[in-house]
């Protein structure tokens, strides 16, 4: 029997198919795929798939996609849809919670917070070993707390989400708004353009506010940073370490360990553990 694991973010879809002793890996751009169509194509090609695990960059509860600010989805009740049509078990979980499931296998700590900066800005928290989920598995959606008003909308429909300032998609929106080239974070910080400088300053400020809020609210022992933007800019670790005391309760910063995730793709690794 084969198993399929998918990690779908705002930019990329990564898939690993475990066909007995062969592992097939694939990476495609998210905007080029319809998730259901993608899954159905794989099922028709590999008809012995009996389990699908999905890490999803959006809000998910009990197999149903509640919202997906950075991914276009038509079939929201994905678990029932696949089960009714193919009798295949499917588990889908929020990508940050998947990442947390994977990361906690690599630490002895039980109070862990994660902050990932990729296409979006996400977090997840384990309190005494239990993942904080809330009523609809929506807990820790740090990207959608209010920060400042922006002249455009977040994928969630509001115009003041912190994700609009500290995420890959947010940077792109600001660069389009100011008609700037597609700068990465380093180019923004080095640029002489006053708007580029402003975007960079807001990014750092928003990142620190997000990290500070997580630390103050959840008092973790370890804060794990990850996501594409952090991986491309590992110096952000020091920016947070050096400034966090101005953004979080001082007592919560004592003995706090802030690190960058050692896993290459913790969300996909977490999907394999669903
Ligand atoms: Zn939002």
mmCIF file of C-alpha atoms and ligand atoms in Angstrom:
data_model
loop_
_atom_site.group_PDB
_atom_site.id
_atom_site.type_symbol
_atom_site.label_atom_id
_atom_site.label_comp_id
_atom_site.label_asym_id
_atom_site.label_seq_id
_atom_site.Cartn_x
_atom_site.Cartn_y
_atom_site.Cartn_z
ATOM 1 C CA UNK A 1 0.000 0.000 0.000
ATOM 2 C CA UNK A 2 1.220 3.510 -0.816
ATOM 3 C CA UNK A 3 1.025 6.704 1.151
ATOM 4 C CA UNK A 4 1.049 10.273 -0.114
ATOM 5 C CA UNK A 5 2.178 13.286 1.859
ATOM 6 C CA UNK A 6 1.650 16.849 0.685
ATOM 7 C CA UNK A 7 2.799 20.178 2.036
ATOM 8 C CA UNK A 8 0.999 23.033 0.338
ATOM 9 C CA UNK A 9 2.027 26.603 1.111
ATOM 10 C CA UNK A 10 1.278 29.890 -0.582
ATOM 11 C CA UNK A 11 4.194 29.444 -2.986
ATOM 12 C CA UNK A 12 5.001 25.755 -3.325
ATOM 13 C CA UNK A 13 3.387 22.352 -3.152
ATOM 14 C CA UNK A 14 5.729 19.556 -2.126
ATOM 15 C CA UNK A 15 4.674 15.955 -2.428
ATOM 16 C CA UNK A 16 6.300 12.717 -1.291
ATOM 17 C CA UNK A 17 4.817 9.437 -2.443
ATOM 18 C CA UNK A 18 5.872 6.321 -0.556
ATOM 19 C CA UNK A 19 5.353 3.457 -2.977
ATOM 20 C CA UNK A 20 6.489 0.443 -0.960
ATOM 21 C CA UNK A 21 10.261 0.970 -1.023
ATOM 22 C CA UNK A 22 10.363 3.785 -3.582
ATOM 23 C CA UNK A 23 9.915 7.418 -2.612
ATOM 24 C CA UNK A 24 8.866 9.834 -5.339
ATOM 25 C CA UNK A 25 9.376 13.519 -4.595
ATOM 26 C CA UNK A 26 7.812 16.383 -6.477
ATOM 27 C CA UNK A 27 7.765 20.147 -6.087
ATOM 28 C CA UNK A 28 5.414 22.428 -8.037
ATOM 29 C CA UNK A 29 4.244 26.013 -7.719
ATOM 30 C CA UNK A 30 1.033 26.281 -5.678
ATOM 31 C CA UNK A 31 -0.629 28.698 -8.067
ATOM 32 C CA UNK A 32 -0.267 26.153 -10.854
ATOM 33 C CA UNK A 33 -2.217 23.442 -9.041
ATOM 34 C CA UNK A 34 -5.729 22.781 -7.924
ATOM 35 C CA UNK A 35 -5.185 20.657 -4.797
ATOM 36 C CA UNK A 36 -8.105 18.264 -5.414
ATOM 37 C CA UNK A 37 -7.165 17.783 -9.066
ATOM 38 C CA UNK A 38 -3.559 17.159 -8.041
ATOM 39 C CA UNK A 39 -4.593 14.507 -5.511
ATOM 40 C CA UNK A 40 -7.021 12.827 -7.934
ATOM 41 C CA UNK A 41 -4.366 12.630 -10.649
ATOM 42 C CA UNK A 42 -1.989 10.886 -8.229
ATOM 43 C CA UNK A 43 -4.722 8.488 -7.105
ATOM 44 C CA UNK A 44 -5.526 7.529 -10.695
ATOM 45 C CA UNK A 45 -1.836 6.895 -11.397
ATOM 46 C CA UNK A 46 -1.114 5.021 -8.156
ATOM 47 C CA UNK A 47 -4.276 3.130 -7.331
ATOM 48 C CA UNK A 48 -2.923 1.527 -4.155
ATOM 49 C CA UNK A 49 -2.673 4.808 -2.217
ATOM 50 C CA UNK A 50 -4.440 4.179 1.085
ATOM 51 C CA UNK A 51 -3.489 7.252 3.095
ATOM 52 C CA UNK A 52 -3.016 10.936 2.346
ATOM 53 C CA UNK A 53 -1.500 13.358 4.860
ATOM 54 C CA UNK A 54 -1.622 17.065 4.092
ATOM 55 C CA UNK A 55 0.071 20.021 5.719
ATOM 56 C CA UNK A 56 -1.963 23.045 4.675
ATOM 57 C CA UNK A 57 -1.074 26.734 4.921
ATOM 58 C CA UNK A 58 -4.484 27.849 6.103
ATOM 59 C CA UNK A 59 -7.113 27.238 8.728
ATOM 60 C CA UNK A 60 -8.242 23.632 8.978
ATOM 61 C CA UNK A 61 -10.541 21.854 11.415
ATOM 62 C CA UNK A 62 -11.468 18.147 11.403
ATOM 63 C CA UNK A 63 -10.663 17.580 7.743
ATOM 64 C CA UNK A 64 -12.424 20.727 6.562
ATOM 65 C CA UNK A 65 -10.628 23.800 5.220
ATOM 66 C CA UNK A 66 -12.097 26.811 7.013
ATOM 67 C CA UNK A 67 -10.118 29.441 5.128
ATOM 68 C CA UNK A 68 -6.944 29.735 3.126
ATOM 69 C CA UNK A 69 -5.661 33.312 2.823
ATOM 70 C CA UNK A 70 -2.825 32.364 0.451
ATOM 71 C CA UNK A 71 -4.186 29.323 -1.449
ATOM 72 C CA UNK A 72 -7.162 29.058 -3.799
ATOM 73 C CA UNK A 73 -9.370 26.126 -2.830
ATOM 74 C CA UNK A 74 -12.699 25.054 -4.310
ATOM 75 C CA UNK A 75 -13.468 21.830 -2.393
ATOM 76 C CA UNK A 76 -13.250 22.686 1.308
ATOM 77 C CA UNK A 77 -14.554 19.426 2.779
ATOM 78 C CA UNK A 78 -11.568 17.621 1.391
ATOM 79 C CA UNK A 79 -11.481 14.673 3.813
ATOM 80 C CA UNK A 80 -15.107 13.622 3.148
ATOM 81 C CA UNK A 81 -14.769 14.264 -0.585
ATOM 82 C CA UNK A 82 -11.776 11.925 -0.957
ATOM 83 C CA UNK A 83 -13.211 9.308 1.375
ATOM 84 C CA UNK A 84 -16.626 9.207 -0.332
ATOM 85 C CA UNK A 85 -15.154 9.007 -3.809
ATOM 86 C CA UNK A 86 -12.115 6.763 -3.266
ATOM 87 C CA UNK A 87 -12.451 5.262 0.253
ATOM 88 C CA UNK A 88 -9.016 6.678 1.072
ATOM 89 C CA UNK A 89 -8.299 8.052 4.540
ATOM 90 C CA UNK A 90 -7.060 11.631 4.478
ATOM 91 C CA UNK A 91 -5.777 13.797 7.288
ATOM 92 C CA UNK A 92 -5.199 17.495 6.812
ATOM 93 C CA UNK A 93 -3.697 19.826 9.389
ATOM 94 C CA UNK A 94 -2.564 23.433 9.521
ATOM 95 C CA UNK A 95 1.052 23.707 8.311
ATOM 96 C CA UNK A 96 2.408 25.314 11.482
ATOM 97 C CA UNK A 97 0.787 22.666 13.644
ATOM 98 C CA UNK A 98 2.319 20.029 11.337
ATOM 99 C CA UNK A 99 5.701 21.713 11.738
ATOM 100 C CA UNK A 100 5.265 21.650 15.511
ATOM 101 C CA UNK A 101 4.391 17.924 15.445
ATOM 102 C CA UNK A 102 7.691 17.310 13.607
ATOM 103 C CA UNK A 103 9.813 19.717 15.657
ATOM 104 C CA UNK A 104 8.764 18.353 19.023
ATOM 105 C CA UNK A 105 10.400 15.043 18.099
ATOM 106 C CA UNK A 106 13.728 16.864 18.034
ATOM 107 C CA UNK A 107 13.592 18.534 21.429
ATOM 108 C CA UNK A 108 13.151 17.427 25.015
ATOM 109 C CA UNK A 109 11.249 20.614 25.802
ATOM 110 C CA UNK A 110 7.478 20.508 26.210
ATOM 111 C CA UNK A 111 6.813 24.265 26.053
ATOM 112 C CA UNK A 112 7.591 25.121 22.443
ATOM 113 C CA UNK A 113 6.499 28.033 20.298
ATOM 114 C CA UNK A 114 7.105 28.285 16.580
ATOM 115 C CA UNK A 115 7.158 31.374 14.412
ATOM 116 C CA UNK A 116 7.447 30.840 10.685
ATOM 117 C CA UNK A 117 7.917 33.571 8.129
ATOM 118 C CA UNK A 118 7.249 32.330 4.612
ATOM 119 C CA UNK A 119 4.558 33.375 2.177
ATOM 120 C CA UNK A 120 2.536 34.075 5.314
ATOM 121 C CA UNK A 121 3.347 34.571 8.980
ATOM 122 C CA UNK A 122 2.316 31.696 11.217
ATOM 123 C CA UNK A 123 2.794 30.303 14.674
ATOM 124 C CA UNK A 124 1.975 27.244 16.733
ATOM 125 C CA UNK A 125 2.449 26.484 20.399
ATOM 126 C CA UNK A 126 2.873 23.353 22.474
ATOM 127 C CA UNK A 127 2.017 23.899 26.156
ATOM 128 C CA UNK A 128 3.269 21.131 28.436
ATOM 129 C CA UNK A 129 3.345 18.835 25.417
ATOM 130 C CA UNK A 130 -0.184 19.650 24.214
ATOM 131 C CA UNK A 131 -0.712 21.604 21.005
ATOM 132 C CA UNK A 132 -2.903 24.625 21.690
ATOM 133 C CA UNK A 133 -5.800 24.366 19.255
ATOM 134 C CA UNK A 134 -8.759 26.366 20.546
ATOM 135 C CA UNK A 135 -12.397 25.675 19.689
ATOM 136 C CA UNK A 136 -11.938 25.372 15.909
ATOM 137 C CA UNK A 137 -8.219 24.624 15.701
ATOM 138 C CA UNK A 138 -7.679 28.334 15.010
ATOM 139 C CA UNK A 139 -5.460 29.138 17.983
ATOM 140 C CA UNK A 140 -2.149 30.955 17.441
ATOM 141 C CA UNK A 141 -3.021 32.570 14.099
ATOM 142 C CA UNK A 142 -0.460 35.255 14.831
ATOM 143 C CA UNK A 143 -0.388 36.488 11.212
ATOM 144 C CA UNK A 144 -3.857 37.977 11.544
ATOM 145 C CA UNK A 145 -3.497 40.046 14.693
ATOM 146 C CA UNK A 146 -3.798 43.784 13.994
ATOM 147 C CA UNK A 147 -0.592 45.754 13.487
ATOM 148 C CA UNK A 148 -1.007 48.802 11.225
ATOM 149 C CA UNK A 149 -3.356 49.750 8.415
ATOM 150 C CA UNK A 150 -2.150 48.853 4.929
ATOM 151 C CA UNK A 151 -3.487 50.209 1.623
ATOM 152 C CA UNK A 152 -4.408 46.663 0.494
ATOM 153 C CA UNK A 153 -6.069 43.576 1.917
ATOM 154 C CA UNK A 154 -4.754 40.470 3.587
ATOM 155 C CA UNK A 155 -5.946 37.127 2.203
ATOM 156 C CA UNK A 156 -8.271 36.958 5.244
ATOM 157 C CA UNK A 157 -10.112 40.107 4.119
ATOM 158 C CA UNK A 158 -8.754 42.643 6.624
ATOM 159 C CA UNK A 159 -6.323 45.463 5.923
ATOM 160 C CA UNK A 160 -4.351 45.654 9.157
ATOM 161 C CA UNK A 161 -2.950 42.142 9.678
ATOM 162 C CA UNK A 162 0.629 41.855 10.858
ATOM 163 C CA UNK A 163 1.203 39.316 8.049
ATOM 164 C CA UNK A 164 0.891 42.210 5.587
ATOM 165 C CA UNK A 165 4.142 43.586 7.050
ATOM 166 C CA UNK A 166 6.190 40.533 8.041
ATOM 167 C CA UNK A 167 5.818 37.866 5.343
ATOM 168 C CA UNK A 168 6.996 37.130 1.819
ATOM 169 C CA UNK A 169 3.561 37.935 0.367
ATOM 170 C CA UNK A 170 3.405 41.138 2.421
ATOM 171 C CA UNK A 171 6.777 42.324 1.126
ATOM 172 C CA UNK A 172 5.619 41.676 -2.419
ATOM 173 C CA UNK A 173 2.403 43.644 -1.887
ATOM 174 C CA UNK A 174 4.340 46.645 -0.547
ATOM 175 C CA UNK A 175 6.867 46.502 -3.384
ATOM 176 C CA UNK A 176 4.041 46.460 -5.929
ATOM 177 C CA UNK A 177 2.318 49.308 -4.118
ATOM 178 C CA UNK A 178 5.439 51.506 -4.234
ATOM 179 C CA UNK A 179 6.368 50.293 -7.713
ATOM 180 C CA UNK A 180 9.678 48.908 -6.496
ATOM 181 C CA UNK A 181 11.593 46.027 -8.081
ATOM 182 C CA UNK A 182 11.130 42.606 -6.479
ATOM 183 C CA UNK A 183 13.697 43.166 -3.722
ATOM 184 C CA UNK A 184 14.548 40.529 -1.168
ATOM 185 C CA UNK A 185 14.944 41.513 2.467
ATOM 186 C CA UNK A 186 18.659 42.253 2.191
ATOM 187 C CA UNK A 187 18.162 44.435 -0.884
ATOM 188 C CA UNK A 188 15.391 46.325 0.887
ATOM 189 C CA UNK A 189 17.624 47.048 3.867
ATOM 190 C CA UNK A 190 20.534 48.162 1.661
ATOM 191 C CA UNK A 191 18.414 50.285 -0.676
ATOM 192 C CA UNK A 192 18.599 54.082 -0.576
ATOM 193 C CA UNK A 193 14.940 54.318 -1.584
ATOM 194 C CA UNK A 194 12.890 55.726 1.278
ATOM 195 C CA UNK A 195 9.938 53.410 0.633
ATOM 196 C CA UNK A 196 12.220 50.371 0.553
ATOM 197 C CA UNK A 197 13.672 51.468 3.882
ATOM 198 C CA UNK A 198 10.167 51.890 5.295
ATOM 199 C CA UNK A 199 9.114 48.398 4.152
ATOM 200 C CA UNK A 200 12.219 46.930 5.777
ATOM 201 C CA UNK A 201 11.722 48.850 9.020
ATOM 202 C CA UNK A 202 8.077 47.750 9.225
ATOM 203 C CA UNK A 203 9.081 44.147 8.517
ATOM 204 C CA UNK A 204 11.520 44.041 11.426
ATOM 205 C CA UNK A 205 9.112 45.844 13.732
ATOM 206 C CA UNK A 206 6.235 43.474 12.832
ATOM 207 C CA UNK A 207 8.468 40.415 13.249
ATOM 208 C CA UNK A 208 9.515 41.564 16.719
ATOM 209 C CA UNK A 209 5.926 42.365 17.730
ATOM 210 C CA UNK A 210 4.816 38.893 16.566
ATOM 211 C CA UNK A 211 7.677 37.144 18.392
ATOM 212 C CA UNK A 212 7.155 39.291 21.500
ATOM 213 C CA UNK A 213 3.422 38.560 21.621
ATOM 214 C CA UNK A 214 3.953 34.817 21.303
ATOM 215 C CA UNK A 215 6.565 34.849 24.068
ATOM 216 C CA UNK A 216 4.456 37.038 26.364
ATOM 217 C CA UNK A 217 1.235 35.091 25.803
ATOM 218 C CA UNK A 218 2.617 31.550 25.900
ATOM 219 C CA UNK A 219 5.858 31.702 27.915
ATOM 220 C CA UNK A 220 7.681 29.021 25.868
ATOM 221 C CA UNK A 221 11.055 27.529 26.804
ATOM 222 C CA UNK A 222 12.098 27.478 23.175
ATOM 223 C CA UNK A 223 11.016 29.653 20.242
ATOM 224 C CA UNK A 224 11.739 27.960 16.912
ATOM 225 C CA UNK A 225 11.995 30.184 13.848
ATOM 226 C CA UNK A 226 11.491 28.886 10.349
ATOM 227 C CA UNK A 227 9.937 29.430 6.944
ATOM 228 C CA UNK A 228 11.465 30.486 3.631
ATOM 229 C CA UNK A 229 12.139 34.105 4.610
ATOM 230 C CA UNK A 230 13.972 33.064 7.796
ATOM 231 C CA UNK A 231 15.932 30.371 5.940
ATOM 232 C CA UNK A 232 17.043 32.944 3.353
ATOM 233 C CA UNK A 233 17.887 35.500 6.076
ATOM 234 C CA UNK A 234 19.281 33.595 9.073
ATOM 235 C CA UNK A 235 20.541 36.885 10.581
ATOM 236 C CA UNK A 236 16.912 37.477 11.646
ATOM 237 C CA UNK A 237 17.658 35.138 14.551
ATOM 238 C CA UNK A 238 20.108 37.672 15.990
ATOM 239 C CA UNK A 239 17.778 40.582 15.260
ATOM 240 C CA UNK A 240 15.151 38.868 17.415
ATOM 241 C CA UNK A 241 17.599 37.802 20.121
ATOM 242 C CA UNK A 242 19.054 41.301 20.448
ATOM 243 C CA UNK A 243 15.740 43.161 20.529
ATOM 244 C CA UNK A 244 13.163 40.792 21.993
ATOM 245 C CA UNK A 245 13.418 42.244 25.507
ATOM 246 C CA UNK A 246 11.802 45.421 24.202
ATOM 247 C CA UNK A 247 8.837 43.448 22.830
ATOM 248 C CA UNK A 248 8.114 40.706 25.393
ATOM 249 C CA UNK A 249 7.663 40.389 29.136
ATOM 250 C CA UNK A 250 11.187 40.384 30.586
ATOM 251 C CA UNK A 251 10.580 37.387 32.855
ATOM 252 C CA UNK A 252 9.380 35.384 29.854
ATOM 253 C CA UNK A 253 12.667 36.145 28.066
ATOM 254 C CA UNK A 254 14.769 34.713 30.912
ATOM 255 C CA UNK A 255 16.185 31.280 29.997
ATOM 256 C CA UNK A 256 14.306 31.444 26.713
ATOM 257 C CA UNK A 257 16.081 29.661 23.893
ATOM 258 C CA UNK A 258 15.523 31.117 20.408
ATOM 259 C CA UNK A 259 16.713 28.936 17.538
ATOM 260 C CA UNK A 260 16.217 28.338 13.826
ATOM 261 C CA UNK A 261 14.562 25.067 12.848
ATOM 262 C CA UNK A 262 17.086 22.426 11.825
ATOM 263 C CA UNK A 263 14.528 20.598 9.696
ATOM 264 C CA UNK A 264 14.527 21.372 5.992
ATOM 265 C CA UNK A 265 10.761 21.088 5.697
ATOM 266 C CA UNK A 266 9.171 20.524 9.081
ATOM 267 C CA UNK A 267 5.615 20.951 7.730
ATOM 268 C CA UNK A 268 6.035 18.035 5.326
ATOM 269 C CA UNK A 269 7.776 15.991 8.033
ATOM 270 C CA UNK A 270 4.787 16.705 10.287
ATOM 271 C CA UNK A 271 2.339 15.586 7.580
ATOM 272 C CA UNK A 272 4.101 12.212 7.646
ATOM 273 C CA UNK A 273 3.314 11.944 11.356
ATOM 274 C CA UNK A 274 -0.423 12.740 11.051
HETATM 275 ZN ZN1 LIG B 1 -5.189 38.564 7.743
#
